[in-house]
CSV table of C-alpha atoms in Angstrom, one decimal:
chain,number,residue,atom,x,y,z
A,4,UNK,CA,41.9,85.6,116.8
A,5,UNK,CA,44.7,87.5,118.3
A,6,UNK,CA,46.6,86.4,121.4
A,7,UNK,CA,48.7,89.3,123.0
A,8,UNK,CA,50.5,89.7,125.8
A,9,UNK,CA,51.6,92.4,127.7
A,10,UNK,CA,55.8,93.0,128.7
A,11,UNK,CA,56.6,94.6,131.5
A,12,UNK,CA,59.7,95.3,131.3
A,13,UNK,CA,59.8,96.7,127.9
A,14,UNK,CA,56.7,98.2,128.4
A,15,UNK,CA,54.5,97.2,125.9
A,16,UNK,CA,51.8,94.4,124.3
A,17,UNK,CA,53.5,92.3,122.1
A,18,UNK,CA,51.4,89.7,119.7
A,19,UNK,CA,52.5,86.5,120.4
A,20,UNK,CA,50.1,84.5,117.9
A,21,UNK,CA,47.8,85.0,115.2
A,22,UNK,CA,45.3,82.5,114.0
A,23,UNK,CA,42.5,82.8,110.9
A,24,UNK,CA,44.4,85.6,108.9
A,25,UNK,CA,46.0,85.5,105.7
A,26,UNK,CA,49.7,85.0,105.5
A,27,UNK,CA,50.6,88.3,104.8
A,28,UNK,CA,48.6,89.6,107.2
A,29,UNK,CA,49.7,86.9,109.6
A,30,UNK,CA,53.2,88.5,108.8
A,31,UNK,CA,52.7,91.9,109.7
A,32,UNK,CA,51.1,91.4,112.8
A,33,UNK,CA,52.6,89.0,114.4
A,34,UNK,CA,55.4,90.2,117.1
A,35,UNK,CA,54.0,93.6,116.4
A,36,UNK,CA,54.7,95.8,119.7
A,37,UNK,CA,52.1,98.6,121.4
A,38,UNK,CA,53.5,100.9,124.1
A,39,UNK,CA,51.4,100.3,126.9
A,40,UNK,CA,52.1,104.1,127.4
A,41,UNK,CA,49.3,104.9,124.3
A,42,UNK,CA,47.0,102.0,125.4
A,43,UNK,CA,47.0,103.3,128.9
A,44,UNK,CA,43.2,104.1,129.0
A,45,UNK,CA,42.3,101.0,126.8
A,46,UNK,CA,44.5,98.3,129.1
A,47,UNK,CA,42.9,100.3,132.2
A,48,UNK,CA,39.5,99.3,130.8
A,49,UNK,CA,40.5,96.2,130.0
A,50,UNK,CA,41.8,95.6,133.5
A,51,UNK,CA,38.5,96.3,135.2
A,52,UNK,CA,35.4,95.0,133.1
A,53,UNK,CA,37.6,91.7,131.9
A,54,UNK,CA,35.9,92.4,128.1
A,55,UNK,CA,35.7,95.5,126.1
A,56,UNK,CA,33.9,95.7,122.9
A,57,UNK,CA,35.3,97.9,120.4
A,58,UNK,CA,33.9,101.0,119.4
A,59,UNK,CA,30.7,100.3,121.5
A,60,UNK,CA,32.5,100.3,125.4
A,61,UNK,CA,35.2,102.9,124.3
A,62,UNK,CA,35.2,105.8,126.8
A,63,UNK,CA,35.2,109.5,124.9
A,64,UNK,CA,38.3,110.4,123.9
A,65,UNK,CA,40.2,107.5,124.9
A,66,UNK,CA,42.8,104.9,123.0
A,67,UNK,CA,40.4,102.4,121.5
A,68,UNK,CA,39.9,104.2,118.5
A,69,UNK,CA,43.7,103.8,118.0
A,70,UNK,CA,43.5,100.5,119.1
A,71,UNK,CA,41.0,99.7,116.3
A,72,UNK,CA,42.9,101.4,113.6
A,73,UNK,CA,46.3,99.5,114.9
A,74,UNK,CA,44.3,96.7,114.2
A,75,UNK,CA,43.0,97.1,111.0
A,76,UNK,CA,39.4,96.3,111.7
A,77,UNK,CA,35.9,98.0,112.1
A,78,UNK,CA,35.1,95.6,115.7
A,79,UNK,CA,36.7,94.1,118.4
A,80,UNK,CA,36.4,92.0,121.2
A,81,UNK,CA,38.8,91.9,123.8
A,82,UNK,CA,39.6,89.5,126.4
A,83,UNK,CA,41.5,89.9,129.4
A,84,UNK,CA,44.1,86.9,129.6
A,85,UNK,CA,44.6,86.9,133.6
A,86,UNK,CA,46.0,84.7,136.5
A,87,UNK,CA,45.5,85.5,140.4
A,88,UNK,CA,43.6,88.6,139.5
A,89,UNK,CA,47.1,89.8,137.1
A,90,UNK,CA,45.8,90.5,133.7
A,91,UNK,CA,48.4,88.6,131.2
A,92,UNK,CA,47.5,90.0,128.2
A,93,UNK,CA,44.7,89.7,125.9
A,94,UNK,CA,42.5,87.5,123.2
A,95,UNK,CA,41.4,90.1,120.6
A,96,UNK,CA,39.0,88.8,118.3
A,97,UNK,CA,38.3,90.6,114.7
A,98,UNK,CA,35.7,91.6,112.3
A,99,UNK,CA,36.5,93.3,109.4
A,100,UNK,CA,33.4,94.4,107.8
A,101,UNK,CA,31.3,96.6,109.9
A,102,UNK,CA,28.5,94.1,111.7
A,103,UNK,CA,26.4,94.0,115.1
A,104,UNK,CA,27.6,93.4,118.0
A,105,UNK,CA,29.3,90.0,119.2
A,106,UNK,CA,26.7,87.6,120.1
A,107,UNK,CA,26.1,86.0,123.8
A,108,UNK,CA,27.6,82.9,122.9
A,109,UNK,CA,30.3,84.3,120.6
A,110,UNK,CA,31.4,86.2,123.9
A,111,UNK,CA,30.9,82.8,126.2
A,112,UNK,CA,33.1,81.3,124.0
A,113,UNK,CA,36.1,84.1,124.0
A,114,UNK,CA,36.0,84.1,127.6
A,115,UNK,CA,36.4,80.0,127.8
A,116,UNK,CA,39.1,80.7,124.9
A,117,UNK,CA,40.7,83.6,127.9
A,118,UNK,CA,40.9,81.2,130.7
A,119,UNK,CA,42.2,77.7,129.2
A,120,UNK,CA,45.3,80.7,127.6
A,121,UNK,CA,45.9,82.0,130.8
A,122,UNK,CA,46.5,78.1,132.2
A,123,UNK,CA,48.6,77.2,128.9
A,124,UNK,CA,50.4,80.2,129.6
A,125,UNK,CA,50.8,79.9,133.6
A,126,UNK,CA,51.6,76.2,133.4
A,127,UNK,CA,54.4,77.5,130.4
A,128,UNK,CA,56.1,79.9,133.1
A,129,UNK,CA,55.7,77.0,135.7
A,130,UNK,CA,58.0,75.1,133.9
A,131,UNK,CA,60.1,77.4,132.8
A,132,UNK,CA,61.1,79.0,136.1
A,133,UNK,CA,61.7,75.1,137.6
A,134,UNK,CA,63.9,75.0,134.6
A,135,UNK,CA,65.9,77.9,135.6
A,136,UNK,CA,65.5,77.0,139.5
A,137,UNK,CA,67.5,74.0,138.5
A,138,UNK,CA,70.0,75.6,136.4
A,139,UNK,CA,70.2,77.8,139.4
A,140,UNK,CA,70.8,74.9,141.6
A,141,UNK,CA,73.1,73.1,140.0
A,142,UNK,CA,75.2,76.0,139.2
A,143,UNK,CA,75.4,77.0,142.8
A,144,UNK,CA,76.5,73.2,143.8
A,145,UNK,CA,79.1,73.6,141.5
A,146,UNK,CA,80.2,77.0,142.3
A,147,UNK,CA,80.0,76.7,145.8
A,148,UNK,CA,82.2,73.5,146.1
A,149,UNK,CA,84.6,74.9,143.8
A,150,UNK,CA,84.7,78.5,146.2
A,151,UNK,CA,84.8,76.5,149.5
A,152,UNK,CA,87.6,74.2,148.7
A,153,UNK,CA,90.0,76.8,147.7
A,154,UNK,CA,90.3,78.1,151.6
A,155,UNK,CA,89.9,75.2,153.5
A,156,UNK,CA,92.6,73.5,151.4
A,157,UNK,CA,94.4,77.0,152.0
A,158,UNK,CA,93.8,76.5,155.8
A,159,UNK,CA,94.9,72.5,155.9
A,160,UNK,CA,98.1,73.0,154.0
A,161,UNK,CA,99.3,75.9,156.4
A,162,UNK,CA,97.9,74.6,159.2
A,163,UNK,CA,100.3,71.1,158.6
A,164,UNK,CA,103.4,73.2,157.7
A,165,UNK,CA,103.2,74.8,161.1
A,166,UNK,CA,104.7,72.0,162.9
A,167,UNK,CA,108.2,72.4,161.3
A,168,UNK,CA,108.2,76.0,161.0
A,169,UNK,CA,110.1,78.3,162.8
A,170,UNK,CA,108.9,81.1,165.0
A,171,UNK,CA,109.3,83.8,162.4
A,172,UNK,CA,107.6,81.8,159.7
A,173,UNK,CA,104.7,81.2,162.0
A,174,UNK,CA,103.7,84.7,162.1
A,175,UNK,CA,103.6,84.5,158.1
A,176,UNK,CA,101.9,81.1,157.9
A,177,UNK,CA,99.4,82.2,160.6
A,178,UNK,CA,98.8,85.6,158.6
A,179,UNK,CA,97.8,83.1,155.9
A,180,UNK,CA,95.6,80.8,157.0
A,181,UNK,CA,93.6,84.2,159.1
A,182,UNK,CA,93.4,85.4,155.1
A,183,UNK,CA,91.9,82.2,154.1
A,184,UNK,CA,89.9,81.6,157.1
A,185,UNK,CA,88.1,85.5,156.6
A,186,UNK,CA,87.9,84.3,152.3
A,187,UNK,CA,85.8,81.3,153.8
A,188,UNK,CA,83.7,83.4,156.6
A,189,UNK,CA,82.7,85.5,153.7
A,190,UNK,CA,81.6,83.2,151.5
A,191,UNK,CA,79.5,81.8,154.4
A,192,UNK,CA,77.2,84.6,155.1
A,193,UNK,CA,77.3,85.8,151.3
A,194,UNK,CA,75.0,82.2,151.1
A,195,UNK,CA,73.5,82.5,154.3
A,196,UNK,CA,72.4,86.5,153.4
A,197,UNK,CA,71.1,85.0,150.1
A,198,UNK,CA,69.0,82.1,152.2
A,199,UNK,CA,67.7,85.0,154.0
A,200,UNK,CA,66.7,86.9,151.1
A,201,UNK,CA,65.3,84.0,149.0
A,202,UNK,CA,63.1,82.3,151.6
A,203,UNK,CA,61.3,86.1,152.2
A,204,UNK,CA,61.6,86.0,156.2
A,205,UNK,CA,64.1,88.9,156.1
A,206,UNK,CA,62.2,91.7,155.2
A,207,UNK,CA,63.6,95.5,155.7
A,208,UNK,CA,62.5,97.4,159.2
A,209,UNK,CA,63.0,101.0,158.2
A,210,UNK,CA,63.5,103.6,160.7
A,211,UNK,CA,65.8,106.7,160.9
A,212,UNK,CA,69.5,106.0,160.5
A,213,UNK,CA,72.1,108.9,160.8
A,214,UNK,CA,74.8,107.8,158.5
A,215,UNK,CA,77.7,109.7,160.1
A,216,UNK,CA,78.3,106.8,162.8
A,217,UNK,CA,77.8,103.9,160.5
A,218,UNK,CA,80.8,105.3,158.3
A,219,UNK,CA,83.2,105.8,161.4
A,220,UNK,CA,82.0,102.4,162.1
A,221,UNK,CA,82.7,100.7,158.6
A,222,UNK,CA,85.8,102.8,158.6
A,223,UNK,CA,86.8,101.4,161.5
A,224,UNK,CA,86.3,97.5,160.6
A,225,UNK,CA,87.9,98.0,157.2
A,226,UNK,CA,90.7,99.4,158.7
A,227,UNK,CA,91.3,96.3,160.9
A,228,UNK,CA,91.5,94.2,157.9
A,229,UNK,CA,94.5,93.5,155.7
A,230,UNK,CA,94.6,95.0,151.9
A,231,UNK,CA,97.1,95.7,149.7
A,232,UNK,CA,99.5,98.6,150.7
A,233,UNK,CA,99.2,100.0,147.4
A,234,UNK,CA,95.6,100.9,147.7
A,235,UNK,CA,94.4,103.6,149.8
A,236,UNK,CA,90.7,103.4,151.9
A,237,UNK,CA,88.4,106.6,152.0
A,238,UNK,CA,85.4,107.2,153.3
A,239,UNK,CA,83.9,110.6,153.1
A,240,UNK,CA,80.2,111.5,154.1
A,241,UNK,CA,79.1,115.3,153.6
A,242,UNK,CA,77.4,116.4,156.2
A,243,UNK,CA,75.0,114.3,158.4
A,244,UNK,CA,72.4,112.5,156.5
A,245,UNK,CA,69.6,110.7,158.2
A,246,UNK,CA,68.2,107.8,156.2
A,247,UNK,CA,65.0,106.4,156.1
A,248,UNK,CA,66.5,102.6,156.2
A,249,UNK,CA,67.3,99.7,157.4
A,250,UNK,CA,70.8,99.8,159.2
A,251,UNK,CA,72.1,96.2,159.2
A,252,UNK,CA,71.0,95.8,155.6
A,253,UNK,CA,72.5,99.4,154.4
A,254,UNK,CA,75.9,98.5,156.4
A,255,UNK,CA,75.6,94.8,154.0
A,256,UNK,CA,75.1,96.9,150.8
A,257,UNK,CA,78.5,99.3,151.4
A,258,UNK,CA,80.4,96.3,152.7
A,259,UNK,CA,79.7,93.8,149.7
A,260,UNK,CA,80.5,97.2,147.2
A,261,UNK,CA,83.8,98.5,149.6
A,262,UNK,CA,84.9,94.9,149.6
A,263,UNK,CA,84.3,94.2,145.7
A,264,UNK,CA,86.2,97.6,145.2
A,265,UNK,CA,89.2,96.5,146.9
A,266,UNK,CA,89.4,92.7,145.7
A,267,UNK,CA,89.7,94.0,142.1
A,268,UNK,CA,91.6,96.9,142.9
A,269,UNK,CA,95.4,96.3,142.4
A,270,UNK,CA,96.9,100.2,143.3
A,271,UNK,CA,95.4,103.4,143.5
A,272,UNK,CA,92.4,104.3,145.9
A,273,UNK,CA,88.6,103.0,146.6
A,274,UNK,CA,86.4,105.7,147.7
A,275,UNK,CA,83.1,105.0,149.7
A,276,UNK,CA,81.4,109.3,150.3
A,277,UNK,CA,78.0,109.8,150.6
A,278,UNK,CA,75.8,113.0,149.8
A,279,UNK,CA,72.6,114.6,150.1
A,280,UNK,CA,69.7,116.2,148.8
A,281,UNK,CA,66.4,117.7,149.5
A,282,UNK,CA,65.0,113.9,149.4
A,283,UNK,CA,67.6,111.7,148.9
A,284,UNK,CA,70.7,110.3,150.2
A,285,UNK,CA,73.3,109.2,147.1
A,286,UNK,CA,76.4,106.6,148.1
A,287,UNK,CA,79.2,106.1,145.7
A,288,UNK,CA,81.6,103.1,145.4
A,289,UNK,CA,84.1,104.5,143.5
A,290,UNK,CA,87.8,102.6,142.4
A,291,UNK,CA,90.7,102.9,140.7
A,292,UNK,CA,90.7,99.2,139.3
A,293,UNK,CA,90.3,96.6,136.4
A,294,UNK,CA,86.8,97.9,135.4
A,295,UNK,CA,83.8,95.9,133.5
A,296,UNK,CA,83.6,96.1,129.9
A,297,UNK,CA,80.6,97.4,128.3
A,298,UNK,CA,79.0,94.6,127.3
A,299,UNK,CA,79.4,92.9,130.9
A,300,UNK,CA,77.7,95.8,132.7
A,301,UNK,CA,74.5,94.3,132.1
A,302,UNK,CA,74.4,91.5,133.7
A,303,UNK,CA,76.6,91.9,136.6
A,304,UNK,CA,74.3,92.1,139.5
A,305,UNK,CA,72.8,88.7,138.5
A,306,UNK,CA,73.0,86.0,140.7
A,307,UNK,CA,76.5,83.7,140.1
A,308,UNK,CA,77.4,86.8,137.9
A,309,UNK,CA,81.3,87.2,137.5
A,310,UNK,CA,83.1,89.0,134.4
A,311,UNK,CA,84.2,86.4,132.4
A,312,UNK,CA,88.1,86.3,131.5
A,313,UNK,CA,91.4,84.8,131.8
A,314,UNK,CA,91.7,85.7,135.4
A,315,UNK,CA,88.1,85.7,137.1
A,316,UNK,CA,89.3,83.0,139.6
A,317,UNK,CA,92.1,84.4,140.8
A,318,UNK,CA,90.0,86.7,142.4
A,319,UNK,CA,87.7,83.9,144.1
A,320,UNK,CA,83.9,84.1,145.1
A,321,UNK,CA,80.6,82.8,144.3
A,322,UNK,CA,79.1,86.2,142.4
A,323,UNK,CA,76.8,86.0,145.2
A,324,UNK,CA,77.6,89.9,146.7
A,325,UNK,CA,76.5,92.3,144.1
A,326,UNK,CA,73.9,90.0,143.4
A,327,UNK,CA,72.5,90.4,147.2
A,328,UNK,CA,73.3,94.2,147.0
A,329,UNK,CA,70.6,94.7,143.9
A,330,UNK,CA,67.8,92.4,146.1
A,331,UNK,CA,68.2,94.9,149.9
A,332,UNK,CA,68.4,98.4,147.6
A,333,UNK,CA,64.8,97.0,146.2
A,334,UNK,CA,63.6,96.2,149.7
A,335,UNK,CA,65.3,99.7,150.9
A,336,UNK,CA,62.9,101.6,148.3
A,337,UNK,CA,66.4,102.5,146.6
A,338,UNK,CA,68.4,102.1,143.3
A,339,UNK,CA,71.5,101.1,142.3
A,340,UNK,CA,73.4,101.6,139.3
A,341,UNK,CA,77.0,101.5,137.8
A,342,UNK,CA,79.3,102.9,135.4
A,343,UNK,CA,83.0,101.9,134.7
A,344,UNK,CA,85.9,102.4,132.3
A,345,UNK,CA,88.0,98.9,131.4
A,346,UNK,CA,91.5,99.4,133.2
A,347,UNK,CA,90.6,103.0,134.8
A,348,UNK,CA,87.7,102.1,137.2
A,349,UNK,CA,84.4,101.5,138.2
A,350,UNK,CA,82.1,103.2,140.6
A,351,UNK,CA,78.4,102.6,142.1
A,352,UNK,CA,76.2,104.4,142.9
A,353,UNK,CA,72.8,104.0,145.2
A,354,UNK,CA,70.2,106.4,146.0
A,355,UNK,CA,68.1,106.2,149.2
A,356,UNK,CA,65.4,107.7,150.8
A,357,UNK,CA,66.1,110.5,153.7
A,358,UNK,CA,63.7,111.1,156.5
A,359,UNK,CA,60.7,113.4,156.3
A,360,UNK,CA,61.0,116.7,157.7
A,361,UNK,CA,58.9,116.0,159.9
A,362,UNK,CA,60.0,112.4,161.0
A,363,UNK,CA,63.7,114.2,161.3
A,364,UNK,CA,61.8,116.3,164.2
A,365,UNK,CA,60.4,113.4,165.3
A,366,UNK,CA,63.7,111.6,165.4
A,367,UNK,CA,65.6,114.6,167.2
């Protein structure tokens, strides 16, 4: 008896255990992969009778044969493994001489065998994703406390020095404590954009968006905010795209990337332009700053993600933003990517939908 189970992600069936078979045979099955791209037919199968026997319910020129002789065996029974109508994987059980066909009871038996593996393995992910729901928790306590502490004793210390203070260093300490009190306001809806997202009652109402406004509009409220002299803004939008989107969401996206650009962007430029296609709409972050290393790329738009080194806290937050970004590009039917070069830049990129032709007539 075989136990595999299928990977999403990597995009194939994987065998997971191996009972009955030798040790050497145990060995070369076991943690042997399938692309789910050659068992398309077979899984397909699989996925809507629940048990196929092998070579007797193979369709004409379909997988299964490959299946058997992947195998190494003359029949098969195969069991879907499924939860909440999701097919899991499957049982596969072996004979290796050529016989008849699996008994009545013999299949009874695979299908109890089916369902108490798809409750070991449900009950298995159960606890694992509390596990991680804790880590999760904990981590953001910790963060969190850490993040908001840093402006509010920002705002407190000013705020006491302003009694003695001349007029002239007013103006300075009140510059200061409007930094620190924009650092906290930020952190605030990062979490309260994250509740939003997490508890699923913010879903994405898309309808046509002309971009040209909303980047005279982000232009405008970046240009009200303080940054360092030494960087220069740009926003550049070729001609005058009209998205298929969500508005507030999209304007939440460019912020969180603009505003990432610029806190690790010492001198040089950050460059938000959008462009179209025949389809699509593609939006580029691009700046002149500290870059991710290779082997950080990976993970950065995980949630409390922040490149690790000597100076990650000088540049304050919770690793909330990019996070958030990934989670509205799914719900805006986009993607999002990035590529960057340590100490030359980084840029990001997301691709959206456009309107129809014919919603755009609709729409003018």
């Amino acid at each position: 008896m075989t136990l595999a189970l299928l990977d999403e992600r990597q995009g194939v069936v994987r065998v997971v255990a191996l009972a009955g078979a030798d040790p050497q045979r145990q060995e070369q099955i076991l943690g042997l992969e399938l692309p789910v791209a050659e068992l398309g037919e077979f899984m397909a199968d699989l996925g809507e009778r629940r048990i196929v026997e092998l070579p007797e319910d193979a369709r004409p020129g379909s997988a299964s044969d490959d299946v058997l002789r992947r195998w190494g065996v003359s029949r098969s029974l195969c069991v879907a493994v499924e939860r909440d109508g999701w097919v899991l994987g499957f049982l596969h059980f072996s004979q290796l001489v050529p016989s008849a066909r699996f008994t009545e009871q013999q299949v009874r038996l695979a299908e109890g065998l089916a369902h108490q593996s798809a409750v070991a393995l449900t009950n298995a992910r159960l606890v694992e994703q509390l596990r991680t729901a804790s880590q999760i928790k904990t981590e953001f306590v910790s963060t969190m406390s850490h993040e908001l502490r840093t402006p509010l004793n920002v705002i407190m210390g000013y705020t006491d020095m302003l009694d003695d203070a001349t007029v002239e260093e007013r103006g300075v300490l009140a510059d200061r404590i409007r930094s620190a009190s924009r650092e906290l306001l930020e952190l605030i809806e990062a979490t309260l954009n994250l509740n939003r997202l997490e508890s699923g009652r913010d879903m994405a109402e898309l309808e046509p968006v002309p971009l040209a406004p909303l980047w005279d509009e982000l232009a405008h409220e970046f240009g009200a905010l303080p940054r360092r002299p030494e960087v220069a803004l740009q926003w550049e939008v070729d001609g005058s795209p009209l998205l298929l989107t969500d508005r507030r969401k999209l304007k939440i996206v460019v912020k969180n990337l603009v505003g990432n650009a610029l806190k690790f962007t010492a001198a040089g430029e950050v460059v938000a332009r959008a462009s179209a296609t025949d389809k699509t709409c593609t939006i580029q972050v691009c700046d002149t700053g500290v870059g991710i290393a290779p082997e950080n790329l990976g993970g950065i738009f995980e949630m409390f993600r922040q490149v690790d080194s000597s100076d990650r806290r000088s540049y304050g937050g919770v690793g909330l933003g990019l996070y958030i970004v990934r989670r509205l590009v799914d719900q805006l039917i986009g993607e999002v990517s990035v590529a960057s070069t340590p100490g030359r830049g980084t840029t990001f990129t997301v691709t959206l939908p456009l309107v129809a032709d014919a919603k755009v007539r609709g729409a003018a």
